[in-house]
Amino acid sequence: MDARVRTSLLYDFYGPLLTERQQRFIELYFGEDLSLGEIAAEFQISRQAVHDILHRSEAALEALEAKLGLLRQYQRQKRRYARLRALLEELRERGLTPPQEALVQEMTALLEAMGREVD
């Protein structure tokens, strides 16, 4: 996974646990795609200071993930969800009796509801 995407996902899970300043810098750099220089100019600090804050913020996000594993768990759940959808589709393609089709439809509806919760 791309490092920027990973950091953005980690921020989605753990962002509120960062300081307000760290949150703002992450949002500007990763969310609004501002450069280090642009952020530095906005806050009247050096590019190095911006880099250091971002680096510490990313380290904090990674430390939280190492302890809590929410991103890892989310990714595992998404893979399982996709596999279940594929298996249900495979069952449908084999041809089912009406009672089996009703069961597959109910499972599909439950999976769809879960998918909305996962996304």
PDB file of C-alpha atoms in Angstrom:
ATOM      1  CA  MET A   1       0.000   0.000   0.000  1.00  0.00           C
ATOM      2  CA  ASP A   2       1.233   3.493  -0.851  1.00  0.00           C
ATOM      3  CA  ALA A   3       2.629   5.332   2.197  1.00  0.00           C
ATOM      4  CA  ARG A   4       0.390   8.374   1.642  1.00  0.00           C
ATOM      5  CA  VAL A   5      -2.703   6.198   1.414  1.00  0.00           C
ATOM      6  CA  ARG A   6      -1.682   4.283   4.531  1.00  0.00           C
ATOM      7  CA  THR A   7      -1.136   7.491   6.493  1.00  0.00           C
ATOM      8  CA  SER A   8      -4.510   8.819   5.353  1.00  0.00           C
ATOM      9  CA  LEU A   9      -6.236   5.620   6.436  1.00  0.00           C
ATOM     10  CA  LEU A  10      -4.456   5.632   9.779  1.00  0.00           C
ATOM     11  CA  TYR A  11      -5.523   9.249  10.216  1.00  0.00           C
ATOM     12  CA  ASP A  12      -9.138   8.252   9.560  1.00  0.00           C
ATOM     13  CA  PHE A  13      -8.936   5.793  12.455  1.00  0.00           C
ATOM     14  CA  TYR A  14      -6.680   7.596  14.904  1.00  0.00           C
ATOM     15  CA  GLY A  15      -6.688  11.268  13.893  1.00  0.00           C
ATOM     16  CA  PRO A  16      -8.728  12.452  16.881  1.00  0.00           C
ATOM     17  CA  LEU A  17      -6.019  11.078  19.171  1.00  0.00           C
ATOM     18  CA  LEU A  18      -3.416  13.468  17.739  1.00  0.00           C
ATOM     19  CA  THR A  19      -2.974  17.034  18.942  1.00  0.00           C
ATOM     20  CA  GLU A  20      -4.940  19.720  17.123  1.00  0.00           C
ATOM     21  CA  ARG A  21      -1.725  20.987  15.533  1.00  0.00           C
ATOM     22  CA  GLN A  22      -0.768  17.512  14.319  1.00  0.00           C
ATOM     23  CA  GLN A  23      -4.272  17.022  12.943  1.00  0.00           C
ATOM     24  CA  ARG A  24      -4.116  20.312  11.056  1.00  0.00           C
ATOM     25  CA  PHE A  25      -0.712  19.566   9.530  1.00  0.00           C
ATOM     26  CA  ILE A  26      -1.808  16.066   8.447  1.00  0.00           C
ATOM     27  CA  GLU A  27      -4.982  17.505   6.911  1.00  0.00           C
ATOM     28  CA  LEU A  28      -3.071  20.176   5.007  1.00  0.00           C
ATOM     29  CA  TYR A  29      -0.322  17.879   3.770  1.00  0.00           C
ATOM     30  CA  PHE A  30      -2.269  14.709   3.015  1.00  0.00           C
ATOM     31  CA  GLY A  31      -5.807  15.999   2.605  1.00  0.00           C
ATOM     32  CA  GLU A  32      -5.271  19.305   0.832  1.00  0.00           C
ATOM     33  CA  ASP A  33      -1.957  18.283  -0.785  1.00  0.00           C
ATOM     34  CA  LEU A  34      -0.079  21.400   0.361  1.00  0.00           C
ATOM     35  CA  SER A  35       3.701  21.287   0.192  1.00  0.00           C
ATOM     36  CA  LEU A  36       5.975  21.591   3.203  1.00  0.00           C
ATOM     37  CA  GLY A  37       6.842  25.107   2.057  1.00  0.00           C
ATOM     38  CA  GLU A  38       3.200  26.142   1.753  1.00  0.00           C
ATOM     39  CA  ILE A  39       2.408  24.857   5.234  1.00  0.00           C
ATOM     40  CA  ALA A  40       5.536  26.496   6.622  1.00  0.00           C
ATOM     41  CA  ALA A  41       4.541  29.834   5.125  1.00  0.00           C
ATOM     42  CA  GLU A  42       1.015  29.579   6.535  1.00  0.00           C
ATOM     43  CA  PHE A  43       2.285  28.899  10.059  1.00  0.00           C
ATOM     44  CA  GLN A  44       5.402  31.076   9.755  1.00  0.00           C
ATOM     45  CA  ILE A  45       7.755  28.240  10.645  1.00  0.00           C
ATOM     46  CA  SER A  46      10.523  26.447   8.756  1.00  0.00           C
ATOM     47  CA  ARG A  47       9.998  23.627   6.291  1.00  0.00           C
ATOM     48  CA  GLN A  48      12.072  21.457   8.634  1.00  0.00           C
ATOM     49  CA  ALA A  49       9.662  22.173  11.505  1.00  0.00           C
ATOM     50  CA  VAL A  50       6.743  21.110   9.300  1.00  0.00           C
ATOM     51  CA  HIS A  51       8.618  17.961   8.295  1.00  0.00           C
ATOM     52  CA  ASP A  52       9.351  17.145  11.945  1.00  0.00           C
ATOM     53  CA  ILE A  53       5.716  17.611  13.005  1.00  0.00           C
ATOM     54  CA  LEU A  54       4.503  15.414  10.142  1.00  0.00           C
ATOM     55  CA  HIS A  55       7.132  12.791  10.911  1.00  0.00           C
ATOM     56  CA  ARG A  56       6.172  12.677  14.601  1.00  0.00           C
ATOM     57  CA  SER A  57       2.494  12.577  13.670  1.00  0.00           C
ATOM     58  CA  GLU A  58       3.009   9.635  11.317  1.00  0.00           C
ATOM     59  CA  ALA A  59       5.057   7.851  13.993  1.00  0.00           C
ATOM     60  CA  ALA A  60       2.247   8.402  16.496  1.00  0.00           C
ATOM     61  CA  LEU A  61      -0.297   6.986  14.031  1.00  0.00           C
ATOM     62  CA  GLU A  62       1.882   3.936  13.389  1.00  0.00           C
ATOM     63  CA  ALA A  63       2.372   3.400  17.138  1.00  0.00           C
ATOM     64  CA  LEU A  64      -1.393   3.493  17.678  1.00  0.00           C
ATOM     65  CA  GLU A  65      -1.895   1.001  14.853  1.00  0.00           C
ATOM     66  CA  ALA A  66       0.759  -1.295  16.328  1.00  0.00           C
ATOM     67  CA  LYS A  67      -1.096  -1.281  19.654  1.00  0.00           C
ATOM     68  CA  LEU A  68      -4.708  -1.299  18.492  1.00  0.00           C
ATOM     69  CA  GLY A  69      -4.624  -2.777  14.974  1.00  0.00           C
ATOM     70  CA  LEU A  70      -7.813  -1.109  13.759  1.00  0.00           C
ATOM     71  CA  LEU A  71      -6.577  -0.632  10.179  1.00  0.00           C
ATOM     72  CA  ARG A  72      -5.327  -4.215   9.983  1.00  0.00           C
ATOM     73  CA  GLN A  73      -8.664  -5.479  11.308  1.00  0.00           C
ATOM     74  CA  TYR A  74     -10.583  -3.262   8.849  1.00  0.00           C
ATOM     75  CA  GLN A  75      -8.553  -4.534   5.888  1.00  0.00           C
ATOM     76  CA  ARG A  76      -9.033  -8.154   6.978  1.00  0.00           C
ATOM     77  CA  GLN A  77     -12.779  -7.575   7.278  1.00  0.00           C
ATOM     78  CA  LYS A  78     -12.937  -6.055   3.791  1.00  0.00           C
ATOM     79  CA  ARG A  79     -11.101  -9.071   2.315  1.00  0.00           C
ATOM     80  CA  ARG A  80     -13.476 -11.481   4.042  1.00  0.00           C
ATOM     81  CA  TYR A  81     -16.469  -9.494   2.864  1.00  0.00           C
ATOM     82  CA  ALA A  82     -15.216  -9.618  -0.744  1.00  0.00           C
ATOM     83  CA  ARG A  83     -14.590 -13.368  -0.471  1.00  0.00           C
ATOM     84  CA  LEU A  84     -18.091 -14.004   0.869  1.00  0.00           C
ATOM     85  CA  ARG A  85     -19.598 -12.008  -1.992  1.00  0.00           C
ATOM     86  CA  ALA A  86     -17.588 -14.048  -4.495  1.00  0.00           C
ATOM     87  CA  LEU A  87     -18.712 -17.321  -2.906  1.00  0.00           C
ATOM     88  CA  LEU A  88     -22.364 -16.279  -2.987  1.00  0.00           C
ATOM     89  CA  GLU A  89     -22.009 -15.326  -6.641  1.00  0.00           C
ATOM     90  CA  GLU A  90     -20.426 -18.710  -7.362  1.00  0.00           C
ATOM     91  CA  LEU A  91     -23.365 -20.453  -5.676  1.00  0.00           C
ATOM     92  CA  ARG A  92     -25.807 -18.481  -7.815  1.00  0.00           C
ATOM     93  CA  GLU A  93     -23.982 -19.447 -10.995  1.00  0.00           C
ATOM     94  CA  ARG A  94     -24.321 -23.156 -10.167  1.00  0.00           C
ATOM     95  CA  GLY A  95     -28.091 -22.981 -10.183  1.00  0.00           C
ATOM     96  CA  LEU A  96     -30.070 -23.285  -6.996  1.00  0.00           C
ATOM     97  CA  THR A  97     -33.377 -24.681  -5.878  1.00  0.00           C
ATOM     98  CA  PRO A  98     -35.944 -22.068  -4.801  1.00  0.00           C
ATOM     99  CA  PRO A  99     -35.250 -22.616  -1.060  1.00  0.00           C
ATOM    100  CA  GLN A 100     -31.496 -22.355  -1.669  1.00  0.00           C
ATOM    101  CA  GLU A 101     -32.014 -19.207  -3.735  1.00  0.00           C
ATOM    102  CA  ALA A 102     -34.028 -17.684  -0.875  1.00  0.00           C
ATOM    103  CA  LEU A 103     -31.166 -18.418   1.523  1.00  0.00           C
ATOM    104  CA  VAL A 104     -28.607 -16.915  -0.845  1.00  0.00           C
ATOM    105  CA  GLN A 105     -30.772 -13.798  -1.236  1.00  0.00           C
ATOM    106  CA  GLU A 106     -31.007 -13.406   2.537  1.00  0.00           C
ATOM    107  CA  MET A 107     -27.250 -13.876   2.916  1.00  0.00           C
ATOM    108  CA  THR A 108     -26.651 -11.340   0.153  1.00  0.00           C
ATOM    109  CA  ALA A 109     -28.911  -8.809   1.879  1.00  0.00           C
ATOM    110  CA  LEU A 110     -27.054  -9.322   5.168  1.00  0.00           C
ATOM    111  CA  LEU A 111     -23.723  -8.970   3.390  1.00  0.00           C
ATOM    112  CA  GLU A 112     -24.859  -5.764   1.710  1.00  0.00           C
ATOM    113  CA  ALA A 113     -25.845  -4.345   5.095  1.00  0.00           C
ATOM    114  CA  MET A 114     -22.453  -5.321   6.474  1.00  0.00           C
ATOM    115  CA  GLY A 115     -20.754  -3.765   3.462  1.00  0.00           C
ATOM    116  CA  ARG A 116     -22.338  -0.412   4.174  1.00  0.00           C
ATOM    117  CA  GLU A 117     -20.981  -0.656   7.702  1.00  0.00           C
ATOM    118  CA  VAL A 118     -17.511  -1.605   6.416  1.00  0.00           C
ATOM    119  CA  ASP A 119     -17.223   1.195   3.855  1.00  0.00           C
TER     120      ASP A 119
END
